[in-house]
Amino acid sequence: MDQTFNVTEIEIGYHPDGYRIDKTASPMNWYTKWQITQDNNWCNPKAVSFHALPEHGWFQIDELDWR
């Protein structure tokens, strides 16, 4: 099982509920909520505030594929 982190520990990462954090992106894209399709594609991102993000259960990664 992969280790999960708290939201405050993430520079670049994702949450299984469809949230992404990318603090290397433009400020409007730091915190986003995505729809996840049946075939596990992420689409229709919407900017959200930090306070809308889940507190626990984050996966830290090196980079995001913004397709």
Coordinates of N, CA and C in Angstrom, one line a residue:
M1 N 0.8 -1.2 0.0 CA 0.0 0.0 0.0 C 0.9 1.2 0.0
D2 N 0.6 2.2 -0.8 CA 1.3 3.5 -0.9 C 1.0 4.3 0.3
Q3 N 2.1 5.0 0.8 CA 1.9 5.9 1.9 C 1.1 7.1 1.5
T4 N 0.2 7.5 2.4 CA -0.6 8.7 2.2 C -0.2 9.8 3.1
F5 N -0.5 11.0 2.8 CA -0.1 12.2 3.5 C -1.2 13.1 3.8
N6 N -1.0 14.1 4.7 CA -2.0 15.1 5.0 C -1.8 16.2 3.9
V7 N -2.9 16.9 3.7 CA -2.9 18.0 2.7 C -1.8 19.0 2.8
T8 N -1.4 19.3 4.0 CA -0.4 20.4 4.2 C 1.0 19.9 3.9
E9 N 1.2 18.6 3.6 CA 2.5 18.0 3.3 C 2.7 17.9 1.8
I10 N 1.7 18.3 1.0 CA 1.8 18.0 -0.5 C 2.2 19.2 -1.3
E11 N 3.2 19.0 -2.1 CA 3.6 20.0 -3.1 C 3.0 19.7 -4.4
I12 N 3.0 18.5 -4.8 CA 2.4 18.0 -6.0 C 1.8 16.6 -5.7
G13 N 0.5 16.5 -5.9 CA -0.2 15.2 -5.5 C -1.6 15.2 -5.9
Y14 N -2.2 14.0 -5.5 CA -3.7 13.8 -5.8 C -4.4 13.1 -4.7
H15 N -5.7 13.2 -4.7 CA -6.5 12.5 -3.7 C -7.5 11.7 -4.5
P16 N -7.7 10.4 -4.1 CA -8.6 9.5 -4.9 C -10.0 10.1 -5.1
D17 N -10.5 11.1 -4.4 CA -11.8 11.7 -4.6 C -11.8 12.7 -5.7
G18 N -10.7 12.8 -6.5 CA -10.7 13.7 -7.6 C -10.0 15.0 -7.4
Y19 N -9.3 15.2 -6.4 CA -8.6 16.5 -6.1 C -7.1 16.4 -6.5
R20 N -6.6 17.5 -7.0 CA -5.2 17.6 -7.3 C -4.6 18.8 -6.7
I21 N -3.3 18.7 -6.3 CA -2.6 19.9 -5.8 C -1.3 19.9 -6.7
D22 N -1.0 21.1 -7.3 CA 0.2 21.3 -8.0 C 0.7 22.8 -7.7
K23 N 1.5 22.9 -6.7 CA 2.0 24.2 -6.3 C 3.1 24.7 -7.3
T24 N 3.5 23.9 -8.3 CA 4.4 24.4 -9.3 C 3.6 25.0 -10.5
A25 N 2.3 24.9 -10.6 CA 1.5 25.4 -11.6 C 1.1 26.9 -11.3
S26 N 0.4 27.5 -12.2 CA 0.0 28.9 -12.0 C -1.0 28.9 -10.8
P27 N -1.1 29.9 -10.0 CA -1.9 29.9 -8.8 C -3.3 29.5 -9.0
M28 N -3.9 29.7 -10.1 CA -5.3 29.3 -10.4 C -5.4 27.8 -10.5
N29 N -4.4 27.1 -10.8 CA -4.4 25.7 -10.9 C -3.7 24.9 -9.7
W30 N -3.4 25.6 -8.7 CA -2.8 24.9 -7.5 C -3.7 23.9 -6.9
Y31 N -5.0 24.2 -6.7 CA -5.9 23.3 -6.1 C -7.1 23.1 -7.0
T32 N -7.3 21.9 -7.5 CA -8.4 21.6 -8.5 C -9.2 20.4 -8.1
K33 N -10.5 20.3 -8.5 CA -11.4 19.2 -8.3 C -11.7 18.7 -9.7
W34 N -11.6 17.4 -10.0 CA -11.8 16.8 -11.3 C -12.9 15.8 -11.2
Q35 N -13.6 15.6 -12.3 CA -14.5 14.5 -12.5 C -13.7 13.3 -12.9
I36 N -13.9 12.1 -12.4 CA -13.2 10.9 -12.8 C -14.2 10.0 -13.5
T37 N -13.9 9.7 -14.8 CA -14.8 8.9 -15.6 C -14.8 7.5 -15.2
Q38 N -15.7 6.7 -15.8 CA -15.8 5.2 -15.5 C -14.5 4.5 -15.9
D39 N -13.8 5.1 -17.0 CA -12.5 4.4 -17.4 C -11.3 5.1 -16.8
N40 N -11.6 5.8 -15.6 CA -10.5 6.3 -14.8 C -9.8 7.5 -15.4
N41 N -10.4 8.2 -16.3 CA -9.8 9.5 -16.8 C -10.3 10.6 -16.0
W42 N -9.4 11.6 -15.8 CA -9.7 12.8 -15.1 C -10.1 13.9 -16.1
C43 N -11.2 14.6 -15.9 CA -11.6 15.6 -16.8 C -12.4 16.7 -16.1
N44 N -12.7 17.8 -16.8 CA -13.5 18.9 -16.3 C -12.9 19.5 -14.9
P45 N -11.7 19.9 -14.9 CA -11.1 20.5 -13.7 C -11.8 21.8 -13.3
K46 N -12.0 22.0 -12.0 CA -12.5 23.2 -11.4 C -11.6 23.7 -10.3
A47 N -11.2 25.0 -10.3 CA -10.4 25.5 -9.2 C -11.2 25.5 -7.9
V48 N -10.6 25.1 -6.8 CA -11.2 25.1 -5.5 C -10.2 25.8 -4.5
S49 N -10.8 26.2 -3.4 CA -9.9 26.8 -2.3 C -9.2 25.7 -1.5
F50 N -8.2 26.0 -0.9 CA -7.5 25.1 0.0 C -8.4 24.4 1.0
H51 N -9.3 25.2 1.5 CA -10.2 24.7 2.6 C -11.2 23.7 2.1
A52 N -11.4 23.6 0.8 CA -12.3 22.6 0.2 C -11.6 21.2 0.0
L53 N -10.3 21.2 0.2 CA -9.6 19.9 0.0 C -9.7 19.0 1.2
P54 N -9.8 17.6 0.9 CA -9.8 16.7 2.0 C -8.5 16.8 2.8
E55 N -8.6 16.6 4.1 CA -7.4 16.8 5.0 C -6.4 15.6 4.9
H56 N -6.9 14.4 4.8 CA -6.1 13.2 4.8 C -6.3 12.4 3.5
G57 N -5.3 11.5 3.3 CA -5.4 10.5 2.2 C -4.8 10.9 0.9
W58 N -3.8 11.8 0.9 CA -3.2 12.3 -0.3 C -2.0 11.5 -0.7
F59 N -1.8 11.4 -2.0 CA -0.6 10.7 -2.5 C 0.3 11.7 -3.1
Q60 N 1.6 11.7 -2.7 CA 2.5 12.6 -3.3 C 3.2 12.1 -4.5
I61 N 3.3 12.9 -5.5 CA 4.0 12.4 -6.8 C 4.9 13.5 -7.3
D62 N 5.7 13.1 -8.3 CA 6.8 14.0 -8.8 C 6.2 15.0 -9.8
E63 N 5.2 14.6 -10.6 CA 4.6 15.5 -11.6 C 3.2 15.0 -11.9
L64 N 2.4 15.9 -12.5 CA 1.1 15.6 -12.9 C 1.0 15.6 -14.4
D65 N 0.2 14.7 -15.0 CA 0.0 14.7 -16.4 C -1.4 15.5 -16.6
W66 N -1.3 16.7 -17.2 CA -2.5 17.5 -17.3 C -3.3 17.3 -18.5
R67 N -3.2 16.1 -19.1 CA -4.1 15.8 -20.3 C -5.5 15.7 -19.9

